[in-house]
Short mmCIF file of C-alpha atoms and ligand atoms in Angstrom, two decimals:
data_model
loop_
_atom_site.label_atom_id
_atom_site.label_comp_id
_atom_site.label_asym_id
_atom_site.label_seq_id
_atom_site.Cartn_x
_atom_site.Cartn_y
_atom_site.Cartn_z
CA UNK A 1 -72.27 17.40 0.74
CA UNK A 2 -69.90 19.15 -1.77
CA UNK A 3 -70.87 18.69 -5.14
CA UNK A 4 -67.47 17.08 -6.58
CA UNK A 5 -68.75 14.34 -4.55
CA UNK A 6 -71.58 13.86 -7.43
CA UNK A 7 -68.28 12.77 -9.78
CA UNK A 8 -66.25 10.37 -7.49
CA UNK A 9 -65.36 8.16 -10.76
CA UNK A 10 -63.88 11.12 -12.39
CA UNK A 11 -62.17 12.33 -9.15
CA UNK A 12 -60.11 9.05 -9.00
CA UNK A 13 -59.51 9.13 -12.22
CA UNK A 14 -57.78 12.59 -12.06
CA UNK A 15 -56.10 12.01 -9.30
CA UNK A 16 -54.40 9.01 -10.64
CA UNK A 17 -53.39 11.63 -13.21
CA UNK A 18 -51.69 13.70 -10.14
CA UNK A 19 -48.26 11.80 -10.75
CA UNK A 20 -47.95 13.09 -14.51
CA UNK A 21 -50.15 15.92 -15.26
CA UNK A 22 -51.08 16.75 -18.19
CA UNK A 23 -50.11 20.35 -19.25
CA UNK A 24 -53.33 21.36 -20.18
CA UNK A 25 -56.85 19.22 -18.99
CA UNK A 26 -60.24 20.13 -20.68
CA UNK A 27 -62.84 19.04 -17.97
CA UNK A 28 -66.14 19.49 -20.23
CA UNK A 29 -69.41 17.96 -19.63
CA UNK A 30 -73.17 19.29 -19.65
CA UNK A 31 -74.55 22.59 -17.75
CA UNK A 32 -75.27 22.02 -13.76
CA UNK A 33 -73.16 19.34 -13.27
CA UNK A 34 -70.96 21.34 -11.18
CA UNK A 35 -67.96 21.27 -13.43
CA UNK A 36 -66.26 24.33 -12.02
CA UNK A 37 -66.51 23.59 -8.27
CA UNK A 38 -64.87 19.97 -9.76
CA UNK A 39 -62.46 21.95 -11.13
CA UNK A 40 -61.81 24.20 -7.92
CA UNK A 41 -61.37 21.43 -6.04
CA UNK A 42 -58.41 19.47 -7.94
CA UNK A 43 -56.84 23.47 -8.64
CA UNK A 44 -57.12 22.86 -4.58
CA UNK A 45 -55.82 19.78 -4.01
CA UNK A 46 -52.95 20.30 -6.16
CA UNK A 47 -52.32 23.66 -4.50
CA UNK A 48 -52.73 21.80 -0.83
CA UNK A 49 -49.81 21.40 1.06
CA UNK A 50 -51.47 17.82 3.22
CA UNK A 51 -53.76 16.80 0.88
CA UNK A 52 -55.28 13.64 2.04
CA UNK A 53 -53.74 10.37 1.79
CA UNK A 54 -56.46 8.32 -0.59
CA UNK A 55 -58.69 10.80 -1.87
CA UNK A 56 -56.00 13.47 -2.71
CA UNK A 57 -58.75 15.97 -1.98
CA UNK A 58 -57.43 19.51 0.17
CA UNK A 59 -56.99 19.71 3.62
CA UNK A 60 -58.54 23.42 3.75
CA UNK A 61 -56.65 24.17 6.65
CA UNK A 62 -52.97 24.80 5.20
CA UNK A 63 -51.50 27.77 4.59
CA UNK A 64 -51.94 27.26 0.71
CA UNK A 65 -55.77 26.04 1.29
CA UNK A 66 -56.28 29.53 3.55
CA UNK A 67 -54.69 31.14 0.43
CA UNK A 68 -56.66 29.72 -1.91
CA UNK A 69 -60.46 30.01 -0.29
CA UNK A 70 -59.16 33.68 0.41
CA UNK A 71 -58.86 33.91 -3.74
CA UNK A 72 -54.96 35.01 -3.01
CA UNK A 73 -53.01 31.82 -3.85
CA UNK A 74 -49.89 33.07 -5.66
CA UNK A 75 -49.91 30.06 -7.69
CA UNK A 76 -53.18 30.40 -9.27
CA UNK A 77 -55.08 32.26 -11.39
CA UNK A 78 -58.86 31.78 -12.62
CA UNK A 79 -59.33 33.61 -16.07
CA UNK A 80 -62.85 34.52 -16.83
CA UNK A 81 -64.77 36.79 -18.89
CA UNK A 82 -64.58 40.46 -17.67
CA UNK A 83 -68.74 40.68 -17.34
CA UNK A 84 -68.47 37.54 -15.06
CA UNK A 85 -66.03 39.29 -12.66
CA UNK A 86 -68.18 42.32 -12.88
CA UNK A 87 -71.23 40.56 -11.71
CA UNK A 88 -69.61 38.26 -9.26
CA UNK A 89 -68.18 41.61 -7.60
CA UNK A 90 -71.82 42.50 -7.43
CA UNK A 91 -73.61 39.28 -6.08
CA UNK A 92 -70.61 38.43 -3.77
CA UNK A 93 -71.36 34.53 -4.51
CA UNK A 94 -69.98 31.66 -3.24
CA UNK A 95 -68.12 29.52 -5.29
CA UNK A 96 -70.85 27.15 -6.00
CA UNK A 97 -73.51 29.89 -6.69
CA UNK A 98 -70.55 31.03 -9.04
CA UNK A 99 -70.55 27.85 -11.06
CA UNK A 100 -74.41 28.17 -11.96
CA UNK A 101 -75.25 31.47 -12.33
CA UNK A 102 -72.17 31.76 -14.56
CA UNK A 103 -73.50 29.78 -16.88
CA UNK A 104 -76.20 31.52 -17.16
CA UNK A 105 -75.02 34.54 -16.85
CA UNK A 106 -73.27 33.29 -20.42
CA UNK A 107 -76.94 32.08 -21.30
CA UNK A 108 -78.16 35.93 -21.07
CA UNK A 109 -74.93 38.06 -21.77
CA UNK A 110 -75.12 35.93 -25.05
CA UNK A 111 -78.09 38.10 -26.37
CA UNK A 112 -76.83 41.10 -24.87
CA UNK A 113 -72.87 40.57 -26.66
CA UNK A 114 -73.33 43.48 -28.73
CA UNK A 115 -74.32 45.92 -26.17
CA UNK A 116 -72.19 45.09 -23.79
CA UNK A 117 -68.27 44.07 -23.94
CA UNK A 118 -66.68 41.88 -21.93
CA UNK A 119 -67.49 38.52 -22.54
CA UNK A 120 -65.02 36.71 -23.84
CA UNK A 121 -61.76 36.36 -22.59
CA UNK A 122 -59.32 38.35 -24.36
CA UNK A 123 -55.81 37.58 -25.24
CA UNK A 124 -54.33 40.31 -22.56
CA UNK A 125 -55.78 38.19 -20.12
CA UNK A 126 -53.03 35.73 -21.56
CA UNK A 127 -50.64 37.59 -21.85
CA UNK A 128 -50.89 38.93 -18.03
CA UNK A 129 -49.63 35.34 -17.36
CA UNK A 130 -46.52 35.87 -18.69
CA UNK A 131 -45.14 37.19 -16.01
CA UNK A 132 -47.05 34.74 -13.68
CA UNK A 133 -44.94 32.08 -15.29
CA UNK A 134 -41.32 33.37 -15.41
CA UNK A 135 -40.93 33.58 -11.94
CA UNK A 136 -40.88 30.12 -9.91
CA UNK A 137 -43.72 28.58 -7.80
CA UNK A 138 -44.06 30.04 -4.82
CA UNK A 139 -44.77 26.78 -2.77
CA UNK A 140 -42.95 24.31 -4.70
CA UNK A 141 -45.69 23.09 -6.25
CA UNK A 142 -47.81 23.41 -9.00
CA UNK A 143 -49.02 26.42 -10.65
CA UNK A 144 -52.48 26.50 -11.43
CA UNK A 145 -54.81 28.57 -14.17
CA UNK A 146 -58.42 27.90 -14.49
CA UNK A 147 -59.98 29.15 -17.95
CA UNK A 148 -64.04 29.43 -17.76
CA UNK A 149 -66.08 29.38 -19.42
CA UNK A 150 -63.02 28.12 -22.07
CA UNK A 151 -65.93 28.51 -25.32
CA UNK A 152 -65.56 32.25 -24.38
CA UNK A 153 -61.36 32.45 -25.20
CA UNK A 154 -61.42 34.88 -28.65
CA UNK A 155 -59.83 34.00 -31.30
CA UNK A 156 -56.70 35.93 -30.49
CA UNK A 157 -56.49 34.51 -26.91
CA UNK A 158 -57.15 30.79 -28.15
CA UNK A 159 -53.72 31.53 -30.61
CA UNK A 160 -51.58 32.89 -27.56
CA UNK A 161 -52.90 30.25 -25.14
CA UNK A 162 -51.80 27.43 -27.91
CA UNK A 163 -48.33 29.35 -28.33
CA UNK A 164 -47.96 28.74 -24.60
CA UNK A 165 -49.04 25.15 -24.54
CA UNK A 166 -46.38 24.18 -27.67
CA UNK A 167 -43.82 25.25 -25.62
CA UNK A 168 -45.56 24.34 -21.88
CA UNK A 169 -44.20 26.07 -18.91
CA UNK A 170 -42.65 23.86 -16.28
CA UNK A 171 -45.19 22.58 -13.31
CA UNK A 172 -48.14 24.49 -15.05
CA UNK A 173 -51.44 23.12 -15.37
CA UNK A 174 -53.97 24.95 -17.93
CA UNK A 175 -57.67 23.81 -16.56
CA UNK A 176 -60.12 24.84 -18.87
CA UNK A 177 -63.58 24.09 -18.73
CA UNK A 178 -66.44 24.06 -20.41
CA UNK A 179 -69.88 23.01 -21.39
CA UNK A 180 -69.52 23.47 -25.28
CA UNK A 181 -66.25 22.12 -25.70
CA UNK A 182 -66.80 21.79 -29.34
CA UNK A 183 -67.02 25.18 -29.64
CA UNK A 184 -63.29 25.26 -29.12
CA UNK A 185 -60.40 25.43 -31.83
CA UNK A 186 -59.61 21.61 -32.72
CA UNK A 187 -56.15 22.37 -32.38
CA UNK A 188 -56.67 23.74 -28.46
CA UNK A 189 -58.70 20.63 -27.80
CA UNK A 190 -55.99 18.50 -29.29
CA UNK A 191 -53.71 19.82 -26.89
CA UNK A 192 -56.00 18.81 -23.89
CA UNK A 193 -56.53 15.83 -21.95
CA UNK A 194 -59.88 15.40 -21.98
CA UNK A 195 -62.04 14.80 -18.77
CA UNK A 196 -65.86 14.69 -19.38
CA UNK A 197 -67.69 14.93 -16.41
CA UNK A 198 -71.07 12.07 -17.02
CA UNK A 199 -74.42 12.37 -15.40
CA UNK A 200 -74.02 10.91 -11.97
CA UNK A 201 -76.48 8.59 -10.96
CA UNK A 202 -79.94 9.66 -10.15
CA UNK A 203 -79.47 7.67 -6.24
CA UNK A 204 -76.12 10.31 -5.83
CA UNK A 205 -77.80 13.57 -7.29
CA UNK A 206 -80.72 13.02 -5.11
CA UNK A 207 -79.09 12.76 -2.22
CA UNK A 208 -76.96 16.03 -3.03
CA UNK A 209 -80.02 17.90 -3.87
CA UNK A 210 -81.34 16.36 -0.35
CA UNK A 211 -78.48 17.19 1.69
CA UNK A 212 -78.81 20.90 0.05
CA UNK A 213 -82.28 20.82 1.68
CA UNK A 214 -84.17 20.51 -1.24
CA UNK A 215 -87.97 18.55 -1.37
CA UNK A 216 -88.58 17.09 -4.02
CA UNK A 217 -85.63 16.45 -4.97
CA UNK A 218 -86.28 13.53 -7.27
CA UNK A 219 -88.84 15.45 -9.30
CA UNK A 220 -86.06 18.60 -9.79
CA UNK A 221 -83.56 15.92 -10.83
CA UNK A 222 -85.37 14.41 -13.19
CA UNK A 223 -86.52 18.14 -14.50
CA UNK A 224 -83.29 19.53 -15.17
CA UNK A 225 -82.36 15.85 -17.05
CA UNK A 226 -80.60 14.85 -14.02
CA UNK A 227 -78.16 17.85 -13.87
CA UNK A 228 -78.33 18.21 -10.21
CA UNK A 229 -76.70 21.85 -10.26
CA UNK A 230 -79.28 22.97 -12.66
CA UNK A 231 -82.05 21.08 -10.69
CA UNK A 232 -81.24 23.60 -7.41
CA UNK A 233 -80.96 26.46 -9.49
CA UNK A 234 -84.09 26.08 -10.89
CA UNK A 235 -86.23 25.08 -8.19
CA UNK A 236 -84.85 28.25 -6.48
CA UNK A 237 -85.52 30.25 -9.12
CA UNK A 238 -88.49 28.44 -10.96
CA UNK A 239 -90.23 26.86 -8.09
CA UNK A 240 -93.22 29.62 -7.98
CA UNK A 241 -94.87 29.01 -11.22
CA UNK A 242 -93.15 25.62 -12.16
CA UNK A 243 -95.94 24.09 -10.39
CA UNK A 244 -98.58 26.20 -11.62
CA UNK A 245 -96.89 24.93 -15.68
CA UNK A 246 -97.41 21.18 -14.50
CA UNK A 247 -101.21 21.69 -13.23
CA UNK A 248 -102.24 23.63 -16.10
CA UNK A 249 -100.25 20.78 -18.29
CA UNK A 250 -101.73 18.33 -16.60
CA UNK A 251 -105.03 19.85 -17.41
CA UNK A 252 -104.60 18.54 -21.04
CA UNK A 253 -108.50 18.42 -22.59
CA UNK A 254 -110.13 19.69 -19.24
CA UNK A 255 -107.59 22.80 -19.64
CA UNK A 256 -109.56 26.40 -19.87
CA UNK A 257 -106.43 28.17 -21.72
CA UNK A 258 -107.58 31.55 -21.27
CA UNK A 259 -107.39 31.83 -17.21
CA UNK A 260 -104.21 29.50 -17.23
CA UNK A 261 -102.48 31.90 -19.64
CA UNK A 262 -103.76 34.92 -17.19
CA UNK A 263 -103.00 33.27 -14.27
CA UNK A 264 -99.18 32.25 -15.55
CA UNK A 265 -98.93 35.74 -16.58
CA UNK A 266 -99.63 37.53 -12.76
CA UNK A 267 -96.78 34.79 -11.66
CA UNK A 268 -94.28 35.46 -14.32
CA UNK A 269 -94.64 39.11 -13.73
CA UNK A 270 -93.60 38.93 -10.81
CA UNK A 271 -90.28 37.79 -11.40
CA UNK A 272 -87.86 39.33 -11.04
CA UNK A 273 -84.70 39.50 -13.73
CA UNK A 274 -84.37 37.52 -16.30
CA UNK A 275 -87.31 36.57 -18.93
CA UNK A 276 -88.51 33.13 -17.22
CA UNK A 277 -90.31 32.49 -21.18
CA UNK A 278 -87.40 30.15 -22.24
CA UNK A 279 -87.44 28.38 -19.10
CA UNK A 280 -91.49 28.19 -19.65
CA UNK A 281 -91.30 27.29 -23.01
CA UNK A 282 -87.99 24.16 -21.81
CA UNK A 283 -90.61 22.61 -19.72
CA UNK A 284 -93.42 22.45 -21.89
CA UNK A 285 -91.60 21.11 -24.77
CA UNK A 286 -90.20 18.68 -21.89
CA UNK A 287 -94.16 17.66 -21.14
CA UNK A 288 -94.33 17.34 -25.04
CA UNK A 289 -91.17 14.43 -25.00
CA UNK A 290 -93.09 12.70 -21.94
CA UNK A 291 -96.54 12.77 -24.02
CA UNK A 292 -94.56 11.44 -26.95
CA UNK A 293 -92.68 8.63 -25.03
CA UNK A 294 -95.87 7.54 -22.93
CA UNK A 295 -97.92 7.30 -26.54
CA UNK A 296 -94.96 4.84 -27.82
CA UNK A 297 -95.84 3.09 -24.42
CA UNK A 298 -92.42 4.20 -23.24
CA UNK A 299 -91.52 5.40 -19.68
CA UNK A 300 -91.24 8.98 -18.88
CA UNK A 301 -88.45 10.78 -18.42
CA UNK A 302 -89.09 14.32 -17.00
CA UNK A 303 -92.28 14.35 -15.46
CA UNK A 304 -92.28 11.08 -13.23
CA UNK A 305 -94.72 11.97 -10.77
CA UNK A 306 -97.36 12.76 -13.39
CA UNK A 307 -96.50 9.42 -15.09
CA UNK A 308 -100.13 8.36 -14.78
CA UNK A 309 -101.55 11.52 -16.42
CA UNK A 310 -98.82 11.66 -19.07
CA UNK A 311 -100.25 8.08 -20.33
CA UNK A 312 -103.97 8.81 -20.15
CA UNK A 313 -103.54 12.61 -21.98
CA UNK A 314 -101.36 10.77 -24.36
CA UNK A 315 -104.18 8.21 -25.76
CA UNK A 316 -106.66 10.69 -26.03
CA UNK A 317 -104.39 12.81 -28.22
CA UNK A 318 -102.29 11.31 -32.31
CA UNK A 319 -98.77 11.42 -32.34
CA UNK A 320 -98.92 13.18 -34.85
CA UNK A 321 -100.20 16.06 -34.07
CA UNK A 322 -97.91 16.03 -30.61
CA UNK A 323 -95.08 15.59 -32.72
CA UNK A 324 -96.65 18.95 -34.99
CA UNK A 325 -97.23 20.92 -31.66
CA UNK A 326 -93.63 19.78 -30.68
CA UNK A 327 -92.52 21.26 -34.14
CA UNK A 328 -94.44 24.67 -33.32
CA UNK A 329 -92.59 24.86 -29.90
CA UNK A 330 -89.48 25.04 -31.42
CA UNK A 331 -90.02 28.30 -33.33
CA UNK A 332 -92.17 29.75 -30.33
CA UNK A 333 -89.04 29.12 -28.02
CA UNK A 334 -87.25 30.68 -30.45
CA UNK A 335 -89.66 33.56 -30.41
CA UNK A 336 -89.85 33.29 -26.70
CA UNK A 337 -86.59 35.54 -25.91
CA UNK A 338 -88.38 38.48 -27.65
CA UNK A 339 -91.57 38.04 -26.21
CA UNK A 340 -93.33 41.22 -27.39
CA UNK A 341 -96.75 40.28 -25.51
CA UNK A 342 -96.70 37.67 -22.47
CA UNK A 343 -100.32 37.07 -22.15
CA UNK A 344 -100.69 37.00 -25.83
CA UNK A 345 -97.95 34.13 -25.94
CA UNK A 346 -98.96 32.18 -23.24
CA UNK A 347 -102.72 32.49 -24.57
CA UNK A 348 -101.45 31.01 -27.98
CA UNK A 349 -99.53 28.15 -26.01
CA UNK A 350 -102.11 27.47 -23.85
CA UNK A 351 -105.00 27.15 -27.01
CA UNK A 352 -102.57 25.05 -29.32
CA UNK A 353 -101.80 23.18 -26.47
CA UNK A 354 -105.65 22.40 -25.28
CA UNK A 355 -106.14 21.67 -29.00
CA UNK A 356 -103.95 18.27 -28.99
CA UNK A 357 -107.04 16.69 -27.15
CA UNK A 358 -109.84 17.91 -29.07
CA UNK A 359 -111.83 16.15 -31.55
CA UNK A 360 -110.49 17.43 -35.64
ZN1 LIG B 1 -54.36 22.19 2.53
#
């Protein structure tokens, strides 16, 4: 199952745009909704040469579609940060692995901006389409540039890119997309058509996260907040010590903090990568906004197979003091990207946590 086919709504809807394309389309919506293999796919179908009949989608067997897998299509060009075409050389990724781990590759190269160049896209990388554009299409067709992440466009390059679109080249379309689309000049936005990719449907993402061979899917979906994207990138990254978080959660008053924290610690160590903290500290505050819905005697949203738990740890605990300990996770996931002690961190999560349920 491809993953545009978690936004057929929004597929329609673009291609009824096919006849009179914009110049310039911001496709935007939340991370791991698969926004750039969306956006892939219509750079595809408008590149196909038989694109089929109702659904407009690419035939993948056309010269053009051969082109375009192959990354060669004259007619298009994806502009990305440098550091994302660095580390894509490296992890040789396919295109839907690309989508994911670029975002979080902009999660992580965030911290590191100052260290490292690279990651934003520059307004050379504009200019290089210059010459792109003066010369005709090389099928007839349309010409096609994808911009991602489009957050990541410097100011310089935003300017030059909104030169270009006052004066919009003939059969061009600028795709930009992004998951912080406010983080965009006004005036670039203005110039976009706006697509916004929604949530699909919990029935649709579970059967994409099914047909990617994932159990559980329903508890992943409702995890990542029904991002289905996210939800396979973190049960393949996450899915060692997630479970280990929800039993030691689940715990609640019975909870002995001090061998949790230990035993969290041995699994987190042995990641590899990336400091898993953040993504520690996302589901616990995600436990805290099920604890806090079940005491208002509302359903749960993350957690649904511990809905049972949820509602019994919740009476023996005061909203307020969840809604406190909610407060205090917001400065220790702040903290939680400098951890400067593991253990000691998880041991002071794991105590203020067990506290909740005790007697003041
Ligand atoms: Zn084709």
């Amino acid at each position: 199952m491809k993953s545009e086919t978690l936004h057929t709504e929004s597929w329609m809807r673009l291609q009824k745009w096919r006849a009179r394309l914009p110049h310039a389309l911001l496709l935007s919506g939340e991370r791991g909704l698969g926004k750039l293999d969306f956006a892939f796919a219509f750079a595809a179908s408008l590149l196909c040469e038989a694109p089929h009949a109702e659904e407009g989608a690419a035939c993948g067997e056309c010269l053009a579609c051969r082109w375009f897998s192959q990354g060669n299509h004259p007619d298009f060009r994806l502009l990305q940060p440098a550091a994302l075409r660095i580390e894509e050389a490296g992890e040789d990724k396919s295109k839907a692995g690309k989508m994911d781990s670029a975002d979080d590759k902009v999660d992580k190269t965030d911290k590191e901006k100052s260290a490292r160049g690279g990651q934003q896209i520059v307004i050379d990388q504009i200019r290089e389409l210059d010459e792109f554009l003066c010369v005709g299409t090389h099928r007839q067709k349309t010409r096609v540039i994808l911009i991602h992440p489009a957050e990541r466009l410097n100011r310089e390059a935003a300017n030059a890119l909104l030169k270009m679109l006052e004066e919009p080249p003939q059969d061009t379309l600028f795709l930009l997309v992004s998951s912080e689309p406010m983080r965009l000049a006004p005036t670039l936005r203005s110039r976009c058509q706006n697509l916004r990719l929604p949530l699909p449907k919990a029935a649709v993402g579970e059967a994409f996260l099914a047909s990617a061979g994932l159990r559980d899917a329903a508890t992943w979906l409702a995890l990542a907040g029904g991002a289905p994207l996210l939800a396979l990138r973190l049960a393949e990254k996450t899915a060692s010590w997630q479970t280990l978080t929800t039993e030691a959660l689940q715990r609640g008053d019975r909870l002995d903090a001090l061998p949790a924290a230990a035993q969290l610690e041995k699994n987190l160590k042995a990641m590899k990568g990336e400091n898993p903290l953040p993504q520690f500290v996302d589901w616990a505050q995600k436990w805290l906004v099920d604890l806090n819905l079940a005491a208002q005697n509302l359903p749960v949203r993350f957690y649904l197979g511990e809905r049972a738990r949820i509602m019994e740890l919740a009476k023996k605990s005061q909203p307020v003091r969840l809604s406190r300990f909610y407060r205090q996770l917001l400065q220790l996931r702040r903290e939680s990207t400098h951890p400067l002690n593991l253990r000691l961190f998880l041991e002071q999560f794991f105590l203020g946590y067990h506290a909740l349920f005790l007697e003041e």
